PDB file of C-alpha atoms in Angstrom:
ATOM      1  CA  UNK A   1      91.652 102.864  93.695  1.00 63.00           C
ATOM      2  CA  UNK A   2      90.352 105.302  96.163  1.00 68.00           C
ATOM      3  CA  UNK A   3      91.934 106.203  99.216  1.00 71.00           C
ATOM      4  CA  UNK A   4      88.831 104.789 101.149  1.00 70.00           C
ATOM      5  CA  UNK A   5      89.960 101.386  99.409  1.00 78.00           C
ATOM      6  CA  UNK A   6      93.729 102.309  99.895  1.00 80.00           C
ATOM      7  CA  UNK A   7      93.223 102.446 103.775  1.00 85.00           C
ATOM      8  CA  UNK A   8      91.063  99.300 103.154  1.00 88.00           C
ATOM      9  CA  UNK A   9      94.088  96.959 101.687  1.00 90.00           C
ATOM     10  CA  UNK A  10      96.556  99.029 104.389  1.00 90.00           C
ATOM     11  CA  UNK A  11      94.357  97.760 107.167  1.00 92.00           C
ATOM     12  CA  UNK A  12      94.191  94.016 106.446  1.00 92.00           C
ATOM     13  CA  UNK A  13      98.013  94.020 105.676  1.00 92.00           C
ATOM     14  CA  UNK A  14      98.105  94.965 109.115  1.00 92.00           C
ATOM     15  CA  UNK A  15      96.065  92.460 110.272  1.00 93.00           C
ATOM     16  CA  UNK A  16      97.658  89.858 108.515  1.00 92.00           C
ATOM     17  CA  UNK A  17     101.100  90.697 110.178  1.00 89.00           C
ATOM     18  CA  UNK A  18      99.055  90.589 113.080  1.00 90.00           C
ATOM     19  CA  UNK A  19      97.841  87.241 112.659  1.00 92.00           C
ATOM     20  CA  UNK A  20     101.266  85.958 111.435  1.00 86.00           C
ATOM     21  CA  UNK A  21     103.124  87.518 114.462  1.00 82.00           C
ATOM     22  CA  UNK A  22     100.456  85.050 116.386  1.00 85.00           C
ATOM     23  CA  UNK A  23     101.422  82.083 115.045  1.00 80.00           C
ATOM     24  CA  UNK A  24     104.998  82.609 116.640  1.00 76.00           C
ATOM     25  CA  UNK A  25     103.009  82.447 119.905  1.00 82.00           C
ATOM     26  CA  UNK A  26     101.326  79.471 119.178  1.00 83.00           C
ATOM     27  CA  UNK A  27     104.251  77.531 117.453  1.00 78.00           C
ATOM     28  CA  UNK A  28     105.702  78.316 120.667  1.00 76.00           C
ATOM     29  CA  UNK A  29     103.403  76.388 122.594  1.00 79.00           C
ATOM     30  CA  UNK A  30     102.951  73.916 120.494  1.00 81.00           C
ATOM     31  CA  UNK A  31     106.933  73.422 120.056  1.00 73.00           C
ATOM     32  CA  UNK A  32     107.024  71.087 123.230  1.00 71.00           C
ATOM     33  CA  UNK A  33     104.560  68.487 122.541  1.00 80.00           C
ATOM     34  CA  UNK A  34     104.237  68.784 119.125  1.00 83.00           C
ATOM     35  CA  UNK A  35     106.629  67.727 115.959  1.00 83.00           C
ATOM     36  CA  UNK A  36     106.929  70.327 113.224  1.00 82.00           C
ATOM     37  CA  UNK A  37     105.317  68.460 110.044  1.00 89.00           C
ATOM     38  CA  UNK A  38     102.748  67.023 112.142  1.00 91.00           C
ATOM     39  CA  UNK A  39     102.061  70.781 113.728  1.00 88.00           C
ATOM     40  CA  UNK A  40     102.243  72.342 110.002  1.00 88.00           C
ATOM     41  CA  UNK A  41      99.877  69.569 108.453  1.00 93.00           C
ATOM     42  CA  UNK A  42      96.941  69.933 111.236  1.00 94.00           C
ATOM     43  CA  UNK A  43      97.521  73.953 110.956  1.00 91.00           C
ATOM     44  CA  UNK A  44      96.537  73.974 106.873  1.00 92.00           C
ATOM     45  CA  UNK A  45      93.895  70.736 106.983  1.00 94.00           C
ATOM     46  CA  UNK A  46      91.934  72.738 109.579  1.00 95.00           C
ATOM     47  CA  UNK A  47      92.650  75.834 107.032  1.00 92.00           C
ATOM     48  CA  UNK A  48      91.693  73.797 103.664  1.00 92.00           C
ATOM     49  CA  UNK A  49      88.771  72.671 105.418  1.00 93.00           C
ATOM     50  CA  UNK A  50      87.652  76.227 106.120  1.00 91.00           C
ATOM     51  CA  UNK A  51      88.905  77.672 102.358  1.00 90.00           C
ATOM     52  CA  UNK A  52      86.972  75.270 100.489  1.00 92.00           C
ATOM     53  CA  UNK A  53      83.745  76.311 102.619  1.00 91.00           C
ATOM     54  CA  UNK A  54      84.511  79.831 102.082  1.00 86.00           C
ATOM     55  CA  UNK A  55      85.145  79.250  98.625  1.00 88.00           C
ATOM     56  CA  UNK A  56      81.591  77.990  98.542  1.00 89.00           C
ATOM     57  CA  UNK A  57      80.043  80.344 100.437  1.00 87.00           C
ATOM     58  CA  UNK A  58      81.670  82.876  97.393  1.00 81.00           C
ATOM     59  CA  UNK A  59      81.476  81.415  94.409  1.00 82.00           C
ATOM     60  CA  UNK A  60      78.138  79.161  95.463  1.00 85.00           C
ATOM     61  CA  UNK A  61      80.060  75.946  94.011  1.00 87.00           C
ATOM     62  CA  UNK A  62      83.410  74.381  94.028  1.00 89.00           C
ATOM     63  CA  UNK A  63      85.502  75.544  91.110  1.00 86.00           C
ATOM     64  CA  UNK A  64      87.673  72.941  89.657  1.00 86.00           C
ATOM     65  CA  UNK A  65      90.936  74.565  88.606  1.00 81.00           C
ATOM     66  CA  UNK A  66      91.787  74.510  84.805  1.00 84.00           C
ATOM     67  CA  UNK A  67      94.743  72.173  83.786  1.00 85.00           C
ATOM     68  CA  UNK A  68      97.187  75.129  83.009  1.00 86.00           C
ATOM     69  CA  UNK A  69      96.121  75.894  86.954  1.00 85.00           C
ATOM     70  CA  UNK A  70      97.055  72.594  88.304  1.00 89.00           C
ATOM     71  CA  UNK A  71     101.259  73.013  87.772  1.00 90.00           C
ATOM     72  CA  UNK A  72     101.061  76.734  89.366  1.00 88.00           C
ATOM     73  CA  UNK A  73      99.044  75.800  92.425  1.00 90.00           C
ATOM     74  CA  UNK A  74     101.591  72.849  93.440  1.00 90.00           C
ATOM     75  CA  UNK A  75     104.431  75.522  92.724  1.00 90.00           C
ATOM     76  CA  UNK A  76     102.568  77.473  94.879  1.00 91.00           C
ATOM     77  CA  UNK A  77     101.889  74.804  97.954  1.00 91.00           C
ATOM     78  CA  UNK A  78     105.715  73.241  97.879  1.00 93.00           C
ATOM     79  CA  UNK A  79     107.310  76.937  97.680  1.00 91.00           C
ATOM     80  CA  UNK A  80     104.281  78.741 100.445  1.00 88.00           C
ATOM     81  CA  UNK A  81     103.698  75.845 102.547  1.00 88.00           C
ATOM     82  CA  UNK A  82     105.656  72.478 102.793  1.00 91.00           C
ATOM     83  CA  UNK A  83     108.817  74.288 101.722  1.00 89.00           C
ATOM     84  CA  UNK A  84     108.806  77.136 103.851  1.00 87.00           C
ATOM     85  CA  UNK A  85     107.882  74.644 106.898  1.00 80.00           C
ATOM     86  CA  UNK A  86     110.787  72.724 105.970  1.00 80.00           C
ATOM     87  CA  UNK A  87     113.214  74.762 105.911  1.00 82.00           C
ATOM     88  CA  UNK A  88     112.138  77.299 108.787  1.00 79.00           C
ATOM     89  CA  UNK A  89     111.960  74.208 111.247  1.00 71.00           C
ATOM     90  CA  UNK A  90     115.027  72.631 110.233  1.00 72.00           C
ATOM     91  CA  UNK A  91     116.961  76.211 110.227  1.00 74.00           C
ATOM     92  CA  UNK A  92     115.895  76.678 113.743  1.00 67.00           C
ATOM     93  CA  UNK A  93     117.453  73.195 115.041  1.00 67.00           C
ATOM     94  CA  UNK A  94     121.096  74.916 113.841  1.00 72.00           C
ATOM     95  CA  UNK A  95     120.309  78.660 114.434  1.00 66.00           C
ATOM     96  CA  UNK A  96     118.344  80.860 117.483  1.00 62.00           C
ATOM     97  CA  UNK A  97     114.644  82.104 116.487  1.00 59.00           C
ATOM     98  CA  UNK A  98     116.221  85.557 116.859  1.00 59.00           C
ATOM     99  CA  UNK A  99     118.786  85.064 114.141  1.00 61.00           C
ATOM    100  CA  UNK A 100     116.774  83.741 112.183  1.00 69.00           C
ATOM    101  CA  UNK A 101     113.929  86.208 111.920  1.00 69.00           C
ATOM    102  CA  UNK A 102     116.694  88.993 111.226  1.00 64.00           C
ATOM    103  CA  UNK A 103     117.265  86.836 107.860  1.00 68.00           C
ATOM    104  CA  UNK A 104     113.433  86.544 107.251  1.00 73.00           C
ATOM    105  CA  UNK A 105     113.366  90.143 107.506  1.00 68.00           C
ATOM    106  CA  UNK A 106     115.012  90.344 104.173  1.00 67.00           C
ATOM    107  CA  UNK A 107     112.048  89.301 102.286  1.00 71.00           C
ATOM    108  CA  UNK A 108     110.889  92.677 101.023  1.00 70.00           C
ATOM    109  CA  UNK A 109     114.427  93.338  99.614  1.00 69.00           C
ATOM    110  CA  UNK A 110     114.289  90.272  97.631  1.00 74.00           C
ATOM    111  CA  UNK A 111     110.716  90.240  96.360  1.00 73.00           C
ATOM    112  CA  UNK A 112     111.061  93.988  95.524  1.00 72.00           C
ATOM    113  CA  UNK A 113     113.894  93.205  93.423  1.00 73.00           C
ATOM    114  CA  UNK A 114     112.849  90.336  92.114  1.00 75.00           C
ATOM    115  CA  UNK A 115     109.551  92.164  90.992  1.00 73.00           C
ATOM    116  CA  UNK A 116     111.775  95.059  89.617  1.00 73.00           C
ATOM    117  CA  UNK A 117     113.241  92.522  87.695  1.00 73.00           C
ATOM    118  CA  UNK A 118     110.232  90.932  86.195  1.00 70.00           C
ATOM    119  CA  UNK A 119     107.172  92.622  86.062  1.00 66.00           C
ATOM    120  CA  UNK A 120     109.240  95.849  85.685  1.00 68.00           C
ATOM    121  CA  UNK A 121     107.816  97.679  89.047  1.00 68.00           C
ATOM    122  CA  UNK A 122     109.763 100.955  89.233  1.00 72.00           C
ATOM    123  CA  UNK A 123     112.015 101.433  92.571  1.00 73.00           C
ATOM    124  CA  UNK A 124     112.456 104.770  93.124  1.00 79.00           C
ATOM    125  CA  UNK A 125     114.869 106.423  95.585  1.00 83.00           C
ATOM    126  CA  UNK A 126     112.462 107.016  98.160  1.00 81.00           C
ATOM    127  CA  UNK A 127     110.672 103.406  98.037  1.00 78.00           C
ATOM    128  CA  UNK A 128     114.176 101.968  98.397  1.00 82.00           C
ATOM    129  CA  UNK A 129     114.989 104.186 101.409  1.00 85.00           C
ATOM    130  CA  UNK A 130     111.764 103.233 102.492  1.00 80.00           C
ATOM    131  CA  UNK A 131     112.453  99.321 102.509  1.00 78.00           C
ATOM    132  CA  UNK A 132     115.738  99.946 104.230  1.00 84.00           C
ATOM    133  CA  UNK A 133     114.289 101.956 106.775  1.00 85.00           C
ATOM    134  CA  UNK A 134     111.609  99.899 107.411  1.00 78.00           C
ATOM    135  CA  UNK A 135     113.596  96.504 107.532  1.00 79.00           C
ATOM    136  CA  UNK A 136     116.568  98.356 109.935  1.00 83.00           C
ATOM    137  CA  UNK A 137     113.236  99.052 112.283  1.00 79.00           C
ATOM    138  CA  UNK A 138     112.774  95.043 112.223  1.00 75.00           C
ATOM    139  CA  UNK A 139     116.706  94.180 112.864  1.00 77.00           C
ATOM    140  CA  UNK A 140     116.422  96.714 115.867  1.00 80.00           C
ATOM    141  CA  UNK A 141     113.762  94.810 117.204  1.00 74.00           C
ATOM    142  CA  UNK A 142     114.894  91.107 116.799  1.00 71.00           C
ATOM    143  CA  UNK A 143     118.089  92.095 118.245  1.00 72.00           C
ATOM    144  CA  UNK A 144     117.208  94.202 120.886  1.00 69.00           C
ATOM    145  CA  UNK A 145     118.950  97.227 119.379  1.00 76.00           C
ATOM    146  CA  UNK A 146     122.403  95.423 119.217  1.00 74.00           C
ATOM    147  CA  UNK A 147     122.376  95.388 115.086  1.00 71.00           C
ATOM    148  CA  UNK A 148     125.792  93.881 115.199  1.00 71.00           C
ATOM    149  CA  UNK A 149     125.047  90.785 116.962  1.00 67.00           C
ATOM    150  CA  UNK A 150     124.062  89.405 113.553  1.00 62.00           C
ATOM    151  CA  UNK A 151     127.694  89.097 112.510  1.00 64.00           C
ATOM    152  CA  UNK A 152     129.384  87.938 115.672  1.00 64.00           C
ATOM    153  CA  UNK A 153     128.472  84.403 114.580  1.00 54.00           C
ATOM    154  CA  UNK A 154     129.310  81.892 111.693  1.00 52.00           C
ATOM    155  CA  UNK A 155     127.780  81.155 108.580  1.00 58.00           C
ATOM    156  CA  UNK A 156     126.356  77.790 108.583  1.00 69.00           C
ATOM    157  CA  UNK A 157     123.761  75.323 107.560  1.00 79.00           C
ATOM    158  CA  UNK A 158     120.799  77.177 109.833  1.00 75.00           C
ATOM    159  CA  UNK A 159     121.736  80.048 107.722  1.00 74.00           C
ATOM    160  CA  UNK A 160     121.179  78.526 104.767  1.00 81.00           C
ATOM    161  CA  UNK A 161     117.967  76.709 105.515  1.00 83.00           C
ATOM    162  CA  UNK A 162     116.296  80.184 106.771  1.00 79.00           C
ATOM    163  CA  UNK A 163     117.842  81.808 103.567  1.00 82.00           C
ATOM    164  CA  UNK A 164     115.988  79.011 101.422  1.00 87.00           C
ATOM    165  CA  UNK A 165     113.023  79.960 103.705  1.00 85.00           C
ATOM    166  CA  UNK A 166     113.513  83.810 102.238  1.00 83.00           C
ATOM    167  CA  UNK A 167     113.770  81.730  98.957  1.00 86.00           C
ATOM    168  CA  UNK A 168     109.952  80.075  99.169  1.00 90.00           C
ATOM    169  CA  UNK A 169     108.049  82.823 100.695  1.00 84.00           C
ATOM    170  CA  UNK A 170     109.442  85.380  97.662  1.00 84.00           C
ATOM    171  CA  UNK A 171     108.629  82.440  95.276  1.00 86.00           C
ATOM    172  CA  UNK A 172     105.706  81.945  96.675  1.00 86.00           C
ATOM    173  CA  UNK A 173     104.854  86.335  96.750  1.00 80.00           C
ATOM    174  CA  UNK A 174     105.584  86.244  92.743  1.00 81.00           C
ATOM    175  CA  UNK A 175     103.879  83.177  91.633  1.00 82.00           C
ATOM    176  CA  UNK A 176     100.979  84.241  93.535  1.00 79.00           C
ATOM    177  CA  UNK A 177     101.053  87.687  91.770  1.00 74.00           C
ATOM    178  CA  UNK A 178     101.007  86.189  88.736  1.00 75.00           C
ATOM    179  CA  UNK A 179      98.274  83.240  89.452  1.00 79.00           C
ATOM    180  CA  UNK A 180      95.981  86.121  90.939  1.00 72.00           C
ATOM    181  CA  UNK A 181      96.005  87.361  87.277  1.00 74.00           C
ATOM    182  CA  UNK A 182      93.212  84.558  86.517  1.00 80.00           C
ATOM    183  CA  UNK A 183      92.069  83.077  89.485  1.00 82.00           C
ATOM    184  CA  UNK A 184      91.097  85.085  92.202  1.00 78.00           C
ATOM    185  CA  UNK A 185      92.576  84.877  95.286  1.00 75.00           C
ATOM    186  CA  UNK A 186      90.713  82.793  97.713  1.00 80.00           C
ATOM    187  CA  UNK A 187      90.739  80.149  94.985  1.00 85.00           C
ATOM    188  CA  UNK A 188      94.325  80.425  94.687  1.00 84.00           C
ATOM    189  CA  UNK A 189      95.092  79.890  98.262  1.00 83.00           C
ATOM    190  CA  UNK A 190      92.279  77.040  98.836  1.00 88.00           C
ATOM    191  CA  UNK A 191      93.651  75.011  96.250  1.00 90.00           C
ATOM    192  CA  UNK A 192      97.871  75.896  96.818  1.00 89.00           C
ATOM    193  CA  UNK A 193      97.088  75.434 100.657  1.00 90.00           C
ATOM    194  CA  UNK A 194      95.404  72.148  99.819  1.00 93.00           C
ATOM    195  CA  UNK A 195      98.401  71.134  97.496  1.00 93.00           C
ATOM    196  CA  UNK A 196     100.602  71.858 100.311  1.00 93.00           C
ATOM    197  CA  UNK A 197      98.514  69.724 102.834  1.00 94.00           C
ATOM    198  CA  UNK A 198      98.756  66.758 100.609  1.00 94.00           C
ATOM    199  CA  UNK A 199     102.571  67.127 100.229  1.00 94.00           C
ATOM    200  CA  UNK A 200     102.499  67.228 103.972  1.00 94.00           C
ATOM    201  CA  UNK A 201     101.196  64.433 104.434  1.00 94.00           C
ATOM    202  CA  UNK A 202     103.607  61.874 104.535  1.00 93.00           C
ATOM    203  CA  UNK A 203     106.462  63.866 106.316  1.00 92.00           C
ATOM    204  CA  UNK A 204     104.115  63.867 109.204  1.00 94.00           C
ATOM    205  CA  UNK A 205     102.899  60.174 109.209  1.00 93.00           C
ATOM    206  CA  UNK A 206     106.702  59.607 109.452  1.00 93.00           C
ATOM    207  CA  UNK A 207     107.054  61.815 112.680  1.00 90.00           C
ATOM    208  CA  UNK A 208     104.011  59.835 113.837  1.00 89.00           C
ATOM    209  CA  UNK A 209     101.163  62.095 114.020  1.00 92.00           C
ATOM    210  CA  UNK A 210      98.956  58.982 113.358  1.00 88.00           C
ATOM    211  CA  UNK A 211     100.159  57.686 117.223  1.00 88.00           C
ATOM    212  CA  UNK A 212      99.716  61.057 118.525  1.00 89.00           C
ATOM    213  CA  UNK A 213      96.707  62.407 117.088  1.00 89.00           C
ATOM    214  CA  UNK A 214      94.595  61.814 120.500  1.00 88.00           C
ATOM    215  CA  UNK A 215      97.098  62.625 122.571  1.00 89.00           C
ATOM    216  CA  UNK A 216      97.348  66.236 122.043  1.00 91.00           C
ATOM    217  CA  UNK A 217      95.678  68.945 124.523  1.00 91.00           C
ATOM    218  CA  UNK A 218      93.029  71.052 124.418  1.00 93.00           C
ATOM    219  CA  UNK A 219      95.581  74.098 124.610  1.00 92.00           C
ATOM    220  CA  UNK A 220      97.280  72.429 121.366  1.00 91.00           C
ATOM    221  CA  UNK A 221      93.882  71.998 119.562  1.00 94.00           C
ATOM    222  CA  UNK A 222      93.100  75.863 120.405  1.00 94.00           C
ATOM    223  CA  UNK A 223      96.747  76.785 118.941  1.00 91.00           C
ATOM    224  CA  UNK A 224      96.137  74.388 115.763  1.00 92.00           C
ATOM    225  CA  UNK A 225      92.421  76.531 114.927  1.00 94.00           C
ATOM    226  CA  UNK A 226      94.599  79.886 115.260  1.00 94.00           C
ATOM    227  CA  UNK A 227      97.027  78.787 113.211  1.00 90.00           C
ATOM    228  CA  UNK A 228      94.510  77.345 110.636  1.00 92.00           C
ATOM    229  CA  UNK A 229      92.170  79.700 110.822  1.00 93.00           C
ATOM    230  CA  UNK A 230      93.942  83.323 111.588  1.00 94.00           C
ATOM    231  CA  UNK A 231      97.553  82.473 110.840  1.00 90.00           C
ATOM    232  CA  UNK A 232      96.112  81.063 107.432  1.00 87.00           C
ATOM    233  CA  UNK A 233      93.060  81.486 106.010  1.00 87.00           C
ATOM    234  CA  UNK A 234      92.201  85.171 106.968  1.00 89.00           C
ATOM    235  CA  UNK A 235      96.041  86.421 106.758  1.00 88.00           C
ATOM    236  CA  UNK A 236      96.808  84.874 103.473  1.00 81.00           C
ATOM    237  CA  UNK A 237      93.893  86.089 101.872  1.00 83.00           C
ATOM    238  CA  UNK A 238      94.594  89.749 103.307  1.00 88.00           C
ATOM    239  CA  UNK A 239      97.916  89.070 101.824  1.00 83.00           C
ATOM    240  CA  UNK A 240      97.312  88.159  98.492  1.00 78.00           C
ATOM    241  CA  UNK A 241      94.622  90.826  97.928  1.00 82.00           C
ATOM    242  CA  UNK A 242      97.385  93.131  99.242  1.00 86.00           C
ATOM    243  CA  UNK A 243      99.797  91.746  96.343  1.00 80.00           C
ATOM    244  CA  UNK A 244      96.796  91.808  93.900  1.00 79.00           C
ATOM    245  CA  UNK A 245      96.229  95.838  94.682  1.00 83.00           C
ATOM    246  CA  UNK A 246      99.712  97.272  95.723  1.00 82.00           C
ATOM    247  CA  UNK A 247     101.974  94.804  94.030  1.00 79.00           C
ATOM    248  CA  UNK A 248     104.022  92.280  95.545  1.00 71.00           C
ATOM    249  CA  UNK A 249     106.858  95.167  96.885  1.00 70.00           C
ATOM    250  CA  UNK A 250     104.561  96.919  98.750  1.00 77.00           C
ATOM    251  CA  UNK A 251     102.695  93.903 100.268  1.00 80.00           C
ATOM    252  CA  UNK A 252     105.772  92.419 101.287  1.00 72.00           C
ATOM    253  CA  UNK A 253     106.891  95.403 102.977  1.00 75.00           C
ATOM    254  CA  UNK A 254     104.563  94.915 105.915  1.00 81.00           C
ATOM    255  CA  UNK A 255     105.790  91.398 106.290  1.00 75.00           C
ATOM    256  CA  UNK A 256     108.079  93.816 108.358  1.00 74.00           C
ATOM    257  CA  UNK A 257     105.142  94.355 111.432  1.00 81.00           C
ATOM    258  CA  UNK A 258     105.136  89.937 111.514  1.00 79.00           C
ATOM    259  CA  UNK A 259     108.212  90.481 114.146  1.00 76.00           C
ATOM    260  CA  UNK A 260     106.767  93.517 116.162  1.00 80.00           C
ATOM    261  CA  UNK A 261     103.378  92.212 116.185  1.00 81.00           C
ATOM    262  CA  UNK A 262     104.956  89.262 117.421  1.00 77.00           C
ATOM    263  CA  UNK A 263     106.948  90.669 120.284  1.00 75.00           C
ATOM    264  CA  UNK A 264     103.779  92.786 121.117  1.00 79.00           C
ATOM    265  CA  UNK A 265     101.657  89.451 121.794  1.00 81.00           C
ATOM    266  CA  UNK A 266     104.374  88.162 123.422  1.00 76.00           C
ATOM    267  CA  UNK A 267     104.630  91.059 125.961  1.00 78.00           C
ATOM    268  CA  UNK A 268     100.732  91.095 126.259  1.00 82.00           C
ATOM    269  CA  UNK A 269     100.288  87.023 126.451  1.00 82.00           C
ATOM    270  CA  UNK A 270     103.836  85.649 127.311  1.00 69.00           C
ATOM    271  CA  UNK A 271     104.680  88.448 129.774  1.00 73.00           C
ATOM    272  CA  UNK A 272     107.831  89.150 127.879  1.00 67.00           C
ATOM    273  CA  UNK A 273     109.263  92.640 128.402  1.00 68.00           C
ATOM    274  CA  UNK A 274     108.563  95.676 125.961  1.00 71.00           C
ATOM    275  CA  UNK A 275     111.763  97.117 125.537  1.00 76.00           C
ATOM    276  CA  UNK A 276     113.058 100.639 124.379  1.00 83.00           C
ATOM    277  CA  UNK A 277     114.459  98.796 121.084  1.00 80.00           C
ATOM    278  CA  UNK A 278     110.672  98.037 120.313  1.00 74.00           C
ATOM    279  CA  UNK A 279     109.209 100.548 120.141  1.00 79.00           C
ATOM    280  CA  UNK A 280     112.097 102.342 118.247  1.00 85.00           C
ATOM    281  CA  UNK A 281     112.193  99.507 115.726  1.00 79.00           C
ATOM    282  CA  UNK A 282     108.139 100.243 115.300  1.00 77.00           C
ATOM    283  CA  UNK A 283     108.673 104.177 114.618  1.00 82.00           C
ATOM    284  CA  UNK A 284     111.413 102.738 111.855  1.00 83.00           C
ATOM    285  CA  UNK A 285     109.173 100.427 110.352  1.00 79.00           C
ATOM    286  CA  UNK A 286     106.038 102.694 110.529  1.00 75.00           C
ATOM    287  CA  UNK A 287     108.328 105.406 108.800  1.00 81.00           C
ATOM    288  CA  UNK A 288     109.731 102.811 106.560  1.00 78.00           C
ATOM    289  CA  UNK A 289     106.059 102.279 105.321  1.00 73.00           C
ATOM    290  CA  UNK A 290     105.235 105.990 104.885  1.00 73.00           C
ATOM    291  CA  UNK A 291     108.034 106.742 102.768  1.00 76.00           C
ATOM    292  CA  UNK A 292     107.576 104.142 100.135  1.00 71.00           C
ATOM    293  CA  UNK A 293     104.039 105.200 100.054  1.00 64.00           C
ATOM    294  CA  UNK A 294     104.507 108.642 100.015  1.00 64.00           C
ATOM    295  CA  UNK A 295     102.879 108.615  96.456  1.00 57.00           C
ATOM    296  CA  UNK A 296     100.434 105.948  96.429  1.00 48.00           C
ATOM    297  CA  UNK A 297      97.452 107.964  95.914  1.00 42.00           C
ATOM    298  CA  UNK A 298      98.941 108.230  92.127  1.00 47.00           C
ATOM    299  CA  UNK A 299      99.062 105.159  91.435  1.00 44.00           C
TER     300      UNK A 299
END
């Protein structure tokens, strides 16, 4: 790759942490009227319905998915989607969002291991500074530059749902990586986001989004399209081309920017209040990035 291409795959990593810090905005508004499996199914119909038509408007047809496909992409939509959904919500009945986005924030450590471990990446010293610095930027910025509040609480059953949220998304990072090796990735998510839909399904029908369906707002409508269509269709497929070209540690290093972006939009849209721990936290993680790409032009 080029560095015109490099500053390409940077750029829509960005945007994808961008979208994803979003949907913390929406889920916020949709958190009071709406249950979390019926707000999670509505968010990836709407985004299967738009996949499939971009996967037309690509490949001119439909592709049906080969049967050695078929296992993968379920792996793929119960670890990406309903699995991640069900844990995140449930940890956050137990544990504060705060707390538990410091825990999320470990994903690059594990999915950079985990790739060291099986498709033999090589972490040098400098790309494992780089992750630490980067994911110390995002702990000063979830907790407001008091790093230690992490540990003044107990370990408990929140903990362990968010950890098992950690769990999915890095399962779903690797399986993706390897999926993308024969499938490309629009297909892949279409089809894994559809998987996860259907598995969806009945979780919501038992929180009784078939009662409720009409009775949601225009406001919750709007925040069901952005999380359909930005949170998931345009900021998965930025991610997984990001795995596909940098490799799955690299990628998930900018999973880091999902918690500023977030606190950004919710300064800009929510009012909240930029703080100096922000913008600190940014010049870690924008460091953190730097340094473990300090010799990508190489590669």
């Amino acid at each position: 790759m080029n560095r015109k291409s490099y500053i390409g795959i940077y750029l829509k990593l960005l945007f994808a942490a961008f979208f994803w810090g979003g949907t913390f905005i929406a889920g916020r508004t949709l958190a009071g009227s709406v249950g979390p499996f019926s707000a999670a199914f509505l968010r990836f119909l709407i985004a299967s319905f738009f996949l499939f038509i971009l996967v037309y408007i690509i490949e001119r047809k439909i592709p049906v998915p080969e049967k050695k496909h078929i296992v993968p992409i379920f792996l793929l939509g119960f670890s990406g989607v309903f699995l991640y959904n069900f844990c995140f919500f449930n940890g956050l009945k137990y544990i504060e969002a705060g707390r538990a986005s410091v825990i999320v924030a470990n994903n690059p450590i594990f999915i950079a291991l985990f790739s060291a471990f099986l498709f033999k990446e090589r972490l040098t010293f400098i790309k494992i500074l780089g992750i630490l610095v980067s994911i110390t930027g995002a702990v000063v910025v979830i907790t407001k530059g008091d790093i230690t509040s992490v540990f003044k609480d107990g370990f408990g059953i929140g903990e362990i749902y968010i950890f098992c949220t950690v769990a999915s998304w890095v399962t779903y990072s690797l399986l993706g990586k390897t999926l993308m090796k024969e499938i490309s990735p629009v297909i892949s998510v279409a089809y894994s986001v559809w998987a996860g839909t259907l598995l969806l399904l009945v979780p919501a029908f038992i929180e009784g989004i078939g009662h409720n369906l009409f009775s949601y707002s225009l406001i919750d409508w709007s925040c069901f399209g952005y999380l359909g269509i930005f949170g998931t269709v345009v900021a998965f497929i930025f991610y997984y081309q990001g795995i596909v070209a940098l490799g799955p540690t690299k990628a998930g290093l900018f999973i880091n920017f999902v918690p500023i972006s977030g606190v950004f939009l919710s300064f800009l849209i929510l009012e909240e209040s930029l703080t100096l721990s922000l913008l600190i936290g940014l010049l870690l993680v924008c460091f953190g990035i730097i340094l473990t790409n300090l010799n990508f032009y190489k590669n």
